[in-house]
XYZ file of C-alpha atoms in Angstrom:
738
model
C 24.625 2.032 -90.214
C 26.952 -0.407 -88.407
C 24.729 -0.380 -85.313
C 21.694 -1.054 -87.496
C 23.381 -4.070 -89.084
C 24.479 -5.293 -85.630
C 20.936 -4.841 -84.350
C 19.720 -6.884 -87.318
C 22.179 -9.629 -86.413
C 20.919 -9.595 -82.819
C 17.346 -9.845 -84.012
C 18.249 -12.878 -86.125
C 20.012 -14.368 -83.082
C 16.903 -13.734 -80.934
C 14.751 -15.443 -83.568
C 17.080 -18.452 -83.588
C 16.998 -18.451 -79.769
C 13.179 -18.479 -79.799
C 13.275 -21.390 -82.249
C 15.716 -23.221 -79.952
C 13.439 -22.602 -76.954
C 10.463 -23.969 -78.873
C 12.474 -27.045 -79.841
C 13.628 -27.358 -76.230
C 10.005 -27.324 -75.011
C 9.166 -30.066 -77.499
C 12.147 -32.095 -76.308
C 11.142 -31.574 -72.666
C 7.622 -32.752 -73.403
C 8.996 -35.812 -75.207
C 11.301 -36.566 -72.275
C 8.396 -36.249 -69.765
C 6.274 -38.575 -71.903
C 9.107 -41.058 -72.118
C 9.578 -40.850 -68.334
C 5.881 -41.581 -67.781
C 6.058 -44.507 -70.190
C 9.226 -45.730 -68.484
C 7.552 -45.510 -65.035
C 4.538 -47.465 -66.315
C 6.835 -50.066 -67.836
C 8.749 -50.245 -64.571
C 5.533 -50.887 -62.648
C 4.540 -53.575 -65.108
C 8.001 -55.100 -64.853
C 7.803 -55.010 -61.047
C 4.391 -56.734 -61.049
C 5.655 -59.323 -63.504
C 8.695 -59.911 -61.302
C 6.470 -60.382 -58.264
C 4.215 -62.811 -60.103
C 7.304 -64.572 -61.431
C 8.757 -64.869 -57.896
C 5.441 -66.195 -56.598
C 5.288 -68.750 -59.387
C 8.910 -69.629 -58.743
C 8.181 -70.196 -55.065
C 5.171 -72.340 -55.933
C 7.350 -74.214 -58.407
C 9.976 -74.797 -55.756
C 7.373 -76.010 -53.251
C 5.833 -78.309 -55.846
C 9.240 -79.626 -56.784
C 9.994 -80.312 -53.143
C 6.571 -81.991 -52.731
C 7.254 -84.060 -55.846
C 10.518 -85.243 -54.395
C 8.831 -86.189 -51.180
C 6.114 -88.077 -53.025
C 8.708 -89.816 -55.192
C 10.574 -90.941 -52.071
C 7.294 -92.099 -50.550
C 6.480 -94.106 -53.681
C 9.902 -95.676 -53.602
C 9.411 -96.663 -49.958
C 6.015 -98.117 -50.734
C 7.455 -100.056 -53.648
C 10.175 -101.400 -51.409
C 7.655 -102.460 -48.805
C 5.537 -104.078 -51.517
C 8.527 -106.011 -52.778
C 9.233 -107.247 -49.240
C 5.628 -108.206 -48.607
C 5.324 -110.453 -51.708
C 7.491 -113.388 -50.365
C 5.734 -113.320 -47.135
C 2.414 -113.627 -48.991
C 3.508 -116.869 -50.614
C 4.233 -118.518 -47.260
C 1.178 -117.462 -45.552
C -1.604 -117.130 -47.998
C -4.146 -116.860 -45.408
C -2.527 -114.212 -43.509
C -1.699 -112.792 -46.905
C -5.218 -112.490 -48.003
C -6.089 -110.291 -45.099
C -2.910 -108.284 -45.485
C -3.406 -108.109 -49.293
C -6.741 -106.599 -48.855
C -5.195 -104.082 -46.538
C -2.310 -103.367 -48.955
C -4.730 -103.178 -51.863
C -6.673 -100.524 -50.112
C -3.518 -98.684 -49.220
C -2.294 -99.000 -52.795
C -5.523 -97.604 -54.173
C -5.274 -94.734 -51.760
C -1.661 -94.137 -52.777
C -2.558 -94.351 -56.430
C -5.271 -91.789 -56.085
C -2.992 -89.522 -54.104
C -0.229 -90.010 -56.652
C -2.619 -89.329 -59.506
C -3.705 -86.095 -57.874
C -0.113 -85.059 -57.318
C 0.765 -85.855 -60.912
C -2.152 -83.782 -62.200
C -1.243 -80.946 -59.861
C 2.391 -81.173 -60.989
C 1.297 -81.090 -64.631
C -0.888 -78.072 -64.003
C 1.978 -76.328 -62.220
C 4.299 -77.150 -65.133
C 1.787 -75.651 -67.547
C 1.446 -72.515 -65.395
C 5.216 -72.244 -65.131
C 5.614 -72.583 -68.899
C 2.937 -69.966 -69.550
C 4.486 -67.640 -66.974
C 7.911 -68.190 -68.549
C 6.564 -67.443 -72.043
C 4.758 -64.366 -70.791
C 7.930 -63.228 -69.031
C 9.952 -63.671 -72.243
C 7.317 -61.778 -74.238
C 7.311 -58.909 -71.739
C 11.107 -58.902 -71.704
C 11.183 -58.731 -75.542
C 8.693 -55.851 -75.543
C 10.718 -54.039 -72.921
C 13.929 -54.609 -74.895
C 12.327 -53.271 -78.107
C 10.968 -50.309 -76.165
C 14.437 -49.758 -74.707
C 15.989 -49.860 -78.196
C 13.402 -47.335 -79.403
C 14.134 -45.073 -76.464
C 17.877 -45.367 -77.086
C 17.340 -44.451 -80.745
C 15.196 -41.463 -79.797
C 17.790 -40.428 -77.220
C 20.513 -40.643 -79.873
C 18.369 -38.556 -82.244
C 17.704 -35.995 -79.533
C 21.397 -35.862 -78.737
C 22.187 -35.394 -82.431
C 19.683 -32.529 -82.547
C 21.270 -30.978 -79.473
C 24.768 -31.383 -80.975
C 23.577 -29.861 -84.283
C 21.999 -26.917 -82.484
C 25.157 -26.453 -80.433
C 27.295 -26.530 -83.580
C 24.953 -24.129 -85.342
C 24.996 -21.857 -82.327
C 28.813 -21.827 -82.241
C 28.931 -21.126 -85.992
C 26.434 -18.290 -85.484
C 28.613 -16.845 -82.718
C 31.714 -17.061 -84.925
C 29.833 -15.518 -87.850
C 28.592 -12.695 -85.630
C 32.138 -12.056 -84.441
C 33.366 -11.918 -88.048
C 30.483 -9.634 -88.977
C 31.309 -7.457 -86.025
C 34.935 -7.143 -87.173
C 33.786 -6.324 -90.708
C 31.313 -3.784 -89.376
C 34.047 -2.157 -87.313
C 36.232 -1.825 -90.410
C 33.248 -0.592 -92.398
C 32.341 1.903 -89.682
C 35.880 3.276 -89.751
C 35.706 3.575 -93.541
C 32.324 5.276 -93.303
C 33.664 7.659 -90.696
C 36.521 8.584 -93.028
C 34.101 9.077 -95.899
C 31.788 11.121 -93.685
C 34.668 13.327 -92.650
C 35.715 13.803 -96.273
C 32.113 14.564 -97.203
C 31.898 17.137 -94.435
C 35.087 18.767 -95.657
C 33.791 18.775 -99.224
C 30.471 20.154 -98.008
C 32.234 22.978 -96.222
C 34.284 23.725 -99.335
C 31.168 23.621 -101.526
C 29.307 25.867 -99.126
C 32.204 28.298 -99.168
C 32.329 28.204 -102.971
C 28.559 28.617 -103.116
C 28.760 31.589 -100.818
C 31.511 33.144 -102.938
C 29.567 32.462 -106.128
C 26.421 33.914 -104.600
C 28.296 37.043 -103.602
C 29.929 37.240 -107.037
C 26.652 36.743 -108.887
C 24.877 39.210 -106.627
C 27.538 41.790 -107.401
C 27.323 41.071 -111.102
C 23.531 41.261 -110.989
C 23.617 44.626 -109.277
C 26.217 45.858 -111.754
C 24.202 44.560 -114.711
C 21.004 46.104 -113.386
C 22.740 49.425 -112.900
C 24.214 49.264 -116.411
C 20.829 48.356 -117.885
C 19.166 51.173 -115.972
C 21.779 53.750 -116.942
C 22.899 52.684 -120.413
C 19.995 50.891 -122.149
C 17.695 53.481 -123.778
C 14.892 51.026 -124.586
C 14.137 47.289 -124.556
C 14.378 46.136 -128.172
C 13.189 42.594 -127.305
C 9.774 43.862 -126.283
C 8.572 44.230 -129.871
C 8.924 41.421 -132.359
C 9.731 43.786 -135.247
C 12.790 45.114 -133.393
C 13.721 41.776 -131.874
C 13.876 40.145 -135.314
C 16.783 42.462 -136.155
C 18.831 41.304 -133.146
C 21.677 38.942 -133.928
C 21.085 35.590 -132.173
C 23.794 33.779 -130.254
C 26.147 32.014 -132.632
C 25.817 28.250 -132.329
C 28.813 26.841 -134.164
C 27.859 23.258 -133.324
C 24.422 23.779 -134.855
C 25.936 25.219 -138.034
C 28.437 22.375 -138.383
C 25.649 19.867 -137.819
C 23.444 21.520 -140.458
C 26.338 21.634 -142.935
C 27.063 17.958 -142.322
C 23.396 17.087 -142.853
C 23.306 19.203 -146.029
C 26.425 17.400 -147.291
C 24.794 14.015 -146.730
C 21.620 15.213 -148.463
C 23.705 16.453 -151.421
C 25.338 13.013 -151.784
C 21.941 11.279 -151.700
C 20.470 13.715 -154.241
C 23.460 13.134 -156.543
C 22.821 9.374 -156.395
C 19.114 9.996 -157.091
C 19.910 12.265 -160.060
C 22.299 9.686 -161.534
C 19.678 6.925 -161.160
C 16.949 9.136 -162.782
C 19.227 10.028 -165.722
C 20.024 6.355 -166.326
C 16.366 5.352 -165.996
C 15.131 7.915 -168.544
C 18.051 7.292 -170.935
C 17.673 3.494 -170.944
C 13.898 3.863 -171.306
C 14.546 5.922 -174.450
C 16.847 3.195 -175.803
C 14.210 0.529 -175.112
C 11.578 2.452 -177.095
C 13.930 2.431 -180.099
C 14.214 -1.403 -180.111
C 10.889 -2.742 -178.734
C 8.274 -3.628 -179.846
C 9.736 -2.440 -183.175
C 13.460 -2.074 -183.796
C 14.172 1.335 -185.353
C 17.144 -0.141 -187.214
C 14.808 -2.501 -189.097
C 11.503 -0.657 -189.279
C 10.025 2.710 -188.396
C 8.663 3.080 -184.865
C 5.252 4.604 -184.213
C 4.819 8.424 -184.108
C 3.812 8.099 -180.445
C 7.081 6.448 -179.501
C 9.008 8.918 -181.620
C 7.493 11.814 -179.673
C 8.042 9.961 -176.384
C 11.678 9.321 -177.313
C 12.124 12.999 -178.170
C 10.838 14.076 -174.756
C 12.956 11.500 -172.922
C 16.008 12.782 -174.772
C 15.528 16.111 -172.959
C 15.586 14.564 -169.448
C 19.050 15.885 -168.561
C 17.906 19.504 -168.808
C 15.296 18.796 -166.103
C 17.179 16.348 -163.873
C 20.623 18.048 -163.690
C 19.258 21.269 -162.113
C 18.133 19.245 -159.078
C 21.765 18.470 -158.267
C 22.825 22.068 -158.943
C 20.074 23.452 -156.702
C 21.062 21.124 -153.852
C 24.716 22.084 -154.346
C 23.869 25.803 -154.063
C 21.846 25.096 -150.935
C 24.796 23.207 -149.422
C 27.196 26.038 -150.269
C 24.877 28.603 -148.660
C 25.108 26.816 -145.289
C 28.402 27.910 -143.750
C 29.808 28.180 -140.267
C 29.221 31.938 -140.109
C 25.538 31.974 -141.124
C 22.339 31.309 -139.207
C 20.531 28.370 -140.796
C 16.749 28.426 -140.340
C 13.920 28.288 -142.848
C 13.749 32.118 -143.014
C 17.420 32.335 -144.071
C 17.638 29.376 -146.508
C 16.932 31.398 -149.658
C 18.514 28.732 -151.886
C 15.758 26.286 -150.909
C 13.451 28.320 -153.146
C 15.759 27.640 -156.131
C 15.777 23.919 -155.399
C 11.967 23.881 -155.165
C 11.740 25.646 -158.546
C 14.001 23.017 -160.149
C 11.888 20.275 -158.567
C 8.742 21.905 -159.928
C 10.328 21.935 -163.394
C 11.090 18.230 -163.127
C 7.504 17.532 -162.007
C 6.280 19.306 -165.145
C 8.558 17.046 -167.174
C 7.082 13.939 -165.498
C 3.565 15.156 -166.173
C 4.460 15.740 -169.808
C 5.917 12.275 -170.412
C 3.347 10.332 -168.330
C 0.619 10.101 -171.065
C 3.155 8.992 -173.674
C 4.561 6.404 -171.285
C 1.099 4.981 -170.614
C 0.259 4.927 -174.367
C 3.591 3.250 -175.108
C 2.782 0.478 -172.620
C -0.682 0.089 -174.209
C 0.982 -0.202 -177.619
C 3.195 -2.979 -176.264
C 0.097 -4.763 -174.952
C -1.549 -4.555 -178.422
C 1.490 -6.115 -180.060
C 1.234 -9.714 -181.261
C 4.325 -10.624 -179.219
C 2.686 -9.617 -175.917
C 1.419 -12.509 -173.799
C -1.232 -12.317 -171.082
C 1.396 -12.375 -168.314
C 3.356 -9.592 -170.010
C 0.148 -7.598 -170.488
C -0.592 -7.909 -166.749
C 2.916 -6.650 -165.905
C 2.476 -3.699 -168.275
C -0.785 -2.745 -166.573
C 0.939 -2.897 -163.163
C 3.757 -0.705 -164.443
C 1.213 1.816 -165.757
C -0.277 2.104 -162.277
C 3.203 2.362 -160.752
C 4.159 5.241 -163.075
C 1.018 7.139 -162.084
C 1.864 6.601 -158.401
C 5.448 7.747 -158.969
C 4.297 11.006 -160.574
C 1.742 11.551 -157.790
C 4.403 11.002 -155.091
C 6.749 13.492 -156.745
C 3.909 16.030 -156.925
C 3.168 15.532 -153.229
C 6.832 15.898 -152.336
C 7.100 19.038 -154.518
C 4.105 20.576 -152.689
C 5.747 20.214 -149.274
C 9.136 21.467 -150.539
C 7.437 24.563 -151.925
C 5.769 25.106 -148.548
C 9.135 24.843 -146.767
C 10.589 27.419 -149.172
C 7.845 29.967 -148.405
C 9.294 31.361 -145.096
C 12.361 32.628 -146.973
C 10.261 34.482 -149.588
C 6.724 34.998 -148.301
C 6.500 35.137 -144.475
C 2.695 34.847 -144.449
C 2.632 31.772 -146.680
C 3.346 29.259 -143.920
C 2.777 29.683 -140.195
C 5.580 28.715 -137.855
C 3.258 26.345 -135.983
C 2.879 24.248 -139.164
C 6.602 23.687 -139.694
C 6.705 20.397 -137.793
C 3.656 18.931 -139.589
C 5.102 19.863 -143.000
C 8.432 18.195 -142.156
C 6.587 15.081 -140.951
C 4.629 14.939 -144.217
C 7.873 15.275 -146.199
C 9.193 12.185 -144.415
C 5.958 10.304 -145.168
C 6.160 11.319 -148.852
C 9.766 10.084 -149.079
C 8.764 6.712 -147.611
C 5.879 6.558 -150.117
C 8.346 7.246 -152.938
C 10.524 4.394 -151.686
C 7.539 2.002 -151.597
C 6.524 2.960 -155.179
C 10.070 2.377 -156.411
C 10.120 -1.067 -154.770
C 6.904 -1.948 -156.625
C 8.363 -0.681 -159.920
C 11.536 -2.710 -159.346
C 9.512 -5.843 -158.576
C 7.140 -5.530 -161.553
C 9.841 -4.532 -164.040
C 11.972 -7.488 -162.942
C 9.037 -9.823 -163.671
C 8.430 -8.070 -167.019
C 12.085 -8.421 -168.039
C 12.075 -12.119 -167.113
C 9.012 -12.756 -169.298
C 10.458 -10.799 -172.236
C 13.740 -12.692 -172.035
C 11.808 -15.939 -172.519
C 10.225 -14.698 -175.758
C 11.607 -16.367 -178.913
C 11.991 -12.974 -180.617
C 13.980 -11.407 -177.760
C 17.262 -9.992 -179.074
C 20.495 -9.537 -177.182
C 20.096 -5.773 -177.486
C 16.685 -5.956 -175.736
C 18.043 -8.187 -172.977
C 20.971 -5.819 -172.356
C 18.714 -2.753 -172.336
C 16.286 -4.407 -169.908
C 19.164 -5.287 -167.588
C 20.364 -1.673 -167.690
C 16.868 -0.342 -166.949
C 16.488 -2.847 -164.107
C 19.853 -1.817 -162.593
C 18.878 1.866 -162.816
C 15.528 1.091 -161.136
C 17.331 -0.796 -158.345
C 19.719 2.153 -157.890
C 16.740 4.509 -157.829
C 15.058 2.322 -155.183
C 18.203 2.278 -153.032
C 18.619 6.040 -153.328
C 14.964 6.610 -152.362
C 15.347 4.299 -149.351
C 18.515 6.066 -148.183
C 16.881 9.496 -148.515
C 13.775 8.341 -146.604
C 15.831 6.793 -143.795
C 18.124 9.830 -143.632
C 15.194 12.251 -143.347
C 13.413 10.096 -140.739
C 16.559 9.952 -138.602
C 17.012 13.738 -138.694
C 13.406 14.979 -138.687
C 13.449 15.415 -134.899
C 16.576 17.563 -135.161
C 14.972 19.617 -137.940
C 11.907 20.245 -135.775
C 14.021 21.104 -132.704
C 16.292 23.472 -134.670
C 13.318 25.616 -135.737
C 13.519 27.459 -132.389
C 17.019 28.634 -133.263
C 16.579 32.351 -133.841
C 16.400 35.734 -132.066
C 16.250 35.663 -128.282
C 12.852 35.804 -126.530
C 10.880 35.672 -129.790
C 9.076 33.152 -131.925
C 11.313 33.727 -134.957
C 12.130 36.056 -137.792
C 9.274 38.241 -138.944
C 10.150 38.374 -142.608
C 12.909 37.431 -145.042
C 13.932 41.092 -145.124
C 14.459 41.119 -141.357
C 16.417 37.869 -141.655
C 18.621 39.397 -144.373
C 19.174 42.480 -142.229
C 20.041 40.273 -139.314
C 22.649 38.447 -141.401
C 24.173 41.791 -142.428
C 24.251 42.873 -138.799
C 25.849 39.558 -137.965
C 28.606 40.161 -140.517
C 29.153 43.666 -139.165
C 29.206 42.318 -135.632
C 31.715 39.665 -136.650
C 33.912 42.312 -138.318
C 33.598 44.507 -135.216
C 34.545 41.647 -132.924
C 37.482 40.865 -135.179
C 38.628 44.495 -135.026
C 38.226 44.465 -131.240
C 40.267 41.305 -131.087
C 43.030 42.958 -133.124
C 42.926 46.002 -130.882
C 43.096 43.791 -127.831
C 46.062 41.938 -129.304
C 47.764 45.260 -130.063
C 47.146 46.489 -126.524
C 48.511 43.260 -125.109
C 51.583 43.565 -127.324
C 52.143 47.177 -126.242
C 51.760 46.194 -122.591
C 54.241 43.388 -123.076
C 56.727 45.732 -124.754
C 56.326 48.237 -121.899
C 57.049 45.500 -119.405
C 60.119 44.439 -121.340
C 61.251 48.086 -121.473
C 60.913 48.470 -117.710
C 62.733 45.188 -117.235
C 65.696 46.202 -119.343
C 65.866 49.662 -117.750
C 66.086 48.004 -114.343
C 68.733 45.614 -115.652
C 70.738 48.589 -116.977
C 70.555 50.400 -113.624
C 71.657 47.258 -111.770
C 74.526 46.753 -114.206
C 75.597 50.385 -113.734
C 75.597 50.036 -109.939
C 77.576 46.801 -110.124
C 80.113 48.412 -112.457
C 80.645 51.386 -110.149
C 81.144 49.081 -107.163
C 83.576 46.894 -109.077
C 85.595 49.894 -110.309
C 85.740 51.284 -106.776
C 86.922 47.961 -105.391
C 89.568 47.576 -108.082
C 90.773 51.120 -107.476
C 91.116 50.459 -103.743
C 93.054 47.272 -104.352
C 95.396 48.875 -106.828
C 95.952 51.899 -104.566
C 97.082 49.621 -101.743
C 99.506 47.582 -103.874
C 101.242 50.071 -106.117
C 101.039 53.828 -106.115
C 102.314 54.320 -109.650
C 100.313 51.575 -111.170
C 97.392 52.428 -108.862
C 97.441 56.033 -110.089
C 97.257 54.947 -113.701
C 94.504 52.466 -112.948
C 92.559 55.015 -110.880
C 92.681 57.495 -113.752
C 91.665 54.777 -116.102
C 88.786 53.701 -113.798
C 87.681 57.300 -113.323
C 87.561 57.691 -117.072
C 85.580 54.429 -117.200
C 83.074 55.748 -114.605
C 82.440 58.875 -116.626
C 82.051 56.848 -119.756
C 79.601 54.508 -117.952
C 77.541 57.487 -117.007
C 77.124 58.162 -120.709
C 76.858 54.675 -122.072
C 76.626 51.194 -120.524
C 78.481 49.356 -123.257
C 81.660 51.459 -122.930
C 81.581 50.865 -119.144
C 81.727 47.131 -119.694
C 84.590 47.609 -122.127
C 86.546 49.563 -119.466
C 85.770 46.900 -116.831
C 87.400 44.102 -118.794
C 90.887 45.697 -119.151
C 90.721 46.833 -115.554
C 90.160 43.300 -114.392
C 92.861 41.959 -116.680
C 95.415 44.407 -115.220
C 94.617 43.444 -111.623
C 97.678 42.321 -109.689
C 95.873 40.024 -107.198
C 93.449 37.968 -109.260
C 93.990 34.785 -107.217
C 93.034 36.300 -103.864
C 90.004 38.049 -105.306
C 88.819 34.974 -107.173
C 89.275 32.910 -103.992
C 87.236 35.395 -102.001
C 84.579 35.401 -104.686
C 84.459 31.630 -104.683
C 84.160 31.501 -100.885
C 81.527 34.218 -100.938
C 79.559 32.474 -103.691
C 79.863 29.145 -101.873
C 78.518 30.553 -98.610
C 75.793 32.480 -100.392
C 74.714 29.309 -102.219
C 74.884 27.412 -98.930
C 72.757 30.076 -97.217
C 70.220 29.939 -100.041
C 70.121 26.136 -99.836
C 69.711 26.168 -96.038
C 67.006 28.809 -96.345
C 65.094 26.706 -98.871
C 65.498 23.644 -96.642
C 64.268 25.630 -93.652
C 61.243 26.815 -95.624
C 60.570 23.261 -96.764
C 60.873 22.011 -93.176
C 58.505 24.738 -91.990
C 55.955 23.817 -94.646
C 56.293 20.126 -93.774
C 55.921 20.863 -90.071
C 52.772 22.871 -90.755
C 51.466 20.052 -92.928
C 52.332 17.445 -90.289
C 50.727 19.574 -87.584
C 47.518 19.747 -89.636
C 47.666 16.006 -90.218
C 48.245 15.387 -86.493
C 45.251 17.531 -85.602
C 43.125 15.665 -88.144
C 44.386 12.327 -86.832
C 43.685 13.371 -83.233
C 40.123 14.312 -84.175
C 39.760 11.061 -86.063
C 41.187 9.183 -83.065
C 38.666 10.844 -80.750
C 35.828 9.886 -83.047
C 37.243 6.363 -83.297
C 37.408 6.153 -79.493
C 33.787 7.231 -79.230
C 32.717 4.705 -81.836
C 34.879 2.099 -80.096
C 33.148 2.777 -76.780
C 29.735 2.511 -78.419
C 30.718 -0.720 -80.150
C 32.208 -2.002 -76.875
C 28.902 -1.413 -75.121
C 27.093 -3.182 -77.937
C 29.618 -5.995 -77.747
C 29.053 -6.321 -73.984
C 25.322 -6.559 -74.521
C 25.912 -9.139 -77.242
C 28.265 -11.131 -74.988
C 25.691 -11.035 -72.196
C 23.029 -12.283 -74.582
C 25.383 -14.992 -75.788
C 26.270 -16.052 -72.239
C 22.577 -16.090 -71.296
C 21.803 -18.246 -74.312
C 24.710 -20.523 -73.451
C 23.478 -20.843 -69.846
C 19.984 -21.700 -71.007
C 21.365 -24.188 -73.475
C 23.594 -25.702 -70.758
C 20.645 -25.923 -68.362
C 18.553 -27.613 -71.013
C 21.368 -30.001 -71.811
C 21.912 -30.781 -68.103
C 18.230 -31.458 -67.460
C 18.139 -33.657 -70.504
C 21.313 -35.417 -69.318
C 19.811 -35.963 -65.851
C 16.712 -37.465 -67.369
C 18.784 -39.706 -69.600
C 20.974 -40.749 -66.642
C 17.872 -41.649 -64.635
C 16.619 -43.767 -67.501
C 20.037 -45.333 -67.903
C 20.193 -46.159 -64.156
C 16.895 -48.056 -64.386
C 17.721 -49.826 -67.638
C 21.485 -50.441 -67.255
C 20.898 -54.021 -66.071
C 19.192 -54.967 -69.356
C 21.719 -53.745 -71.951
C 25.446 -53.170 -71.481
C 25.890 -51.595 -74.907
C 23.613 -48.723 -73.887
C 25.981 -47.800 -71.037
C 28.923 -47.717 -73.473
C 27.028 -45.415 -75.825
C 26.108 -43.156 -72.923
C 29.764 -42.980 -71.895
C 30.682 -41.968 -75.454
C 27.882 -39.356 -75.432
C 29.144 -37.982 -72.110
C 32.674 -37.808 -73.525
C 31.456 -35.881 -76.582
C 29.468 -33.531 -74.360
C 32.512 -32.830 -72.224
C 34.564 -32.078 -75.347
C 31.817 -29.733 -76.638
C 31.776 -27.999 -73.248
C 35.547 -27.602 -73.432
C 35.270 -26.139 -76.947
C 32.548 -23.739 -75.835
C 34.725 -22.633 -72.893
C 37.654 -22.108 -75.255
C 35.460 -20.063 -77.595
C 34.214 -17.996 -74.652
C 37.816 -17.382 -73.535
C 38.684 -16.366 -77.118
């Protein structure tokens, strides 16, 4: 893994090197282009210099010619000034000479005019050449500044690449160190994994041998002892006691306890609802204390008064079902006989609802026909009539599914086992439907009570009764919602627990077989309890036998010690005093005979014998020395054993460390080879980078040699660049040495 990561690092480095080479090629091309441009500019500059020198020479010759002409003009002017006085004296001779001088003057003027024009033309050419020279010099200076800027940029790129390269080298070195540490850690983990693998393989081998032996033993027992296979036929298999699942029983009892609490809340809410409905009939639309209520409401009130005899048994049936689920039973549908009782009580309550439903609907119609009933109140009464029909229908649907679930415990052919899950799902749907109906009843009755409270004839007794009915309806809605949520949360567990039954069979065949199985289970439990008692008795007897052997050995050791002590005391007394020794010897001999009969009397003889000893100090000193050396020997022996165990442990650790060291040396050699390759690659990259930098430096130095005469600041910048390059070379050498 470490070599793979190192290889990845090298690949990244090779990619960066390829990028650097591509950039280097681009830089080389740019440098070549700049060299060509520089050579062209040099040629142009050379030609301009030649033309400038030629013009300068012409300018010098013209200047010299101008000076000569100026001197000639001065001489002619001097001669003219001298010839004027002479002309006044001799006019005649002057006329002839004036004509001659006039001709000469005209010739001189023409020559002078030509020289002046030529001088003017040369001045114009010199000015144009000077302007052109300045323009070329400005272009060359701007070009030089551009080249210097590009050179600085290229140098910055080279410095950045060099810095990045050095950072990459440092990062690779750090990664290499981390990978070395990681490789060592991985080697340790691999060694530990190999040791664990060997231990697991050894354990697996032992377990395989153990299980193979057990399998052979079990097969032999089955072949020899089992007369027939009772799981082959479902009739016989249904009588087998399944494995006791205490967790399943505790879970079922907990679920039954929660269901009992929810049913108790539901029963309380139903009792309150029917009772407060009866009170409302007595006061609305006609108050029985003032006037006589209708015969219909009287009959309806009479039936509602009997609600407790139909509602209370639901709680009792659920309580009996809860009590039948204990830790020692097997709870499946075939064994829940008390579910049949609960379904019968539910059927009785459904009959009660069917009986009171017509009277309830007629009572609501009578309220609608009353003069106090408004249109809004009439609409609420019609909605409540529909809600009461839905409530009775939902209870009937729920009663149908409960009766189906009670069939496996009474009639095995009444419900197939494959339909258990669908019946339980439908029970959950019916409970949610009951909750929805109760929410509608709560909503509509709340609106009805609000409208009735706004009536001018509404009494305080009616308002209180409506509030009580509304609270009972809300409690009934909450109870229905809790029961629906509870059943939905546990329906998957109910469906999964249906497979809990006899081994290798689909379930109990009939309630009779389930009852027989429960009896066999009780007998098996009693048998296991008796076996446990027998086992405890056998363990107690074995323990008592061990204690008996222990005390018999203790008695024999005590007898041997007593005989030795009596013999020693007799020898000591015989050597000190014959008379006293004789009495003590007789006394000790009597003690030995008594010890042979009974251990307690021997100890009683030992005490007076020791008390009558004449040399207790010497004997006690010898005993102390003996005990001290014995304790010292025991201590040294334990220390020697501890040292031996430590030496063995250290030897094992040294062997493990030597193996680990050998592996580390091998990995070190491999990493050293990889490091050498990496160093070679790094040195090669550094050489290529140095070569590139040197070629670029040579090219820059050539350009600087040709352009140094134009800008002194460029030479200073080049010196600074050279200084920085030397420092970077020194740093790279230091890094290489590191």
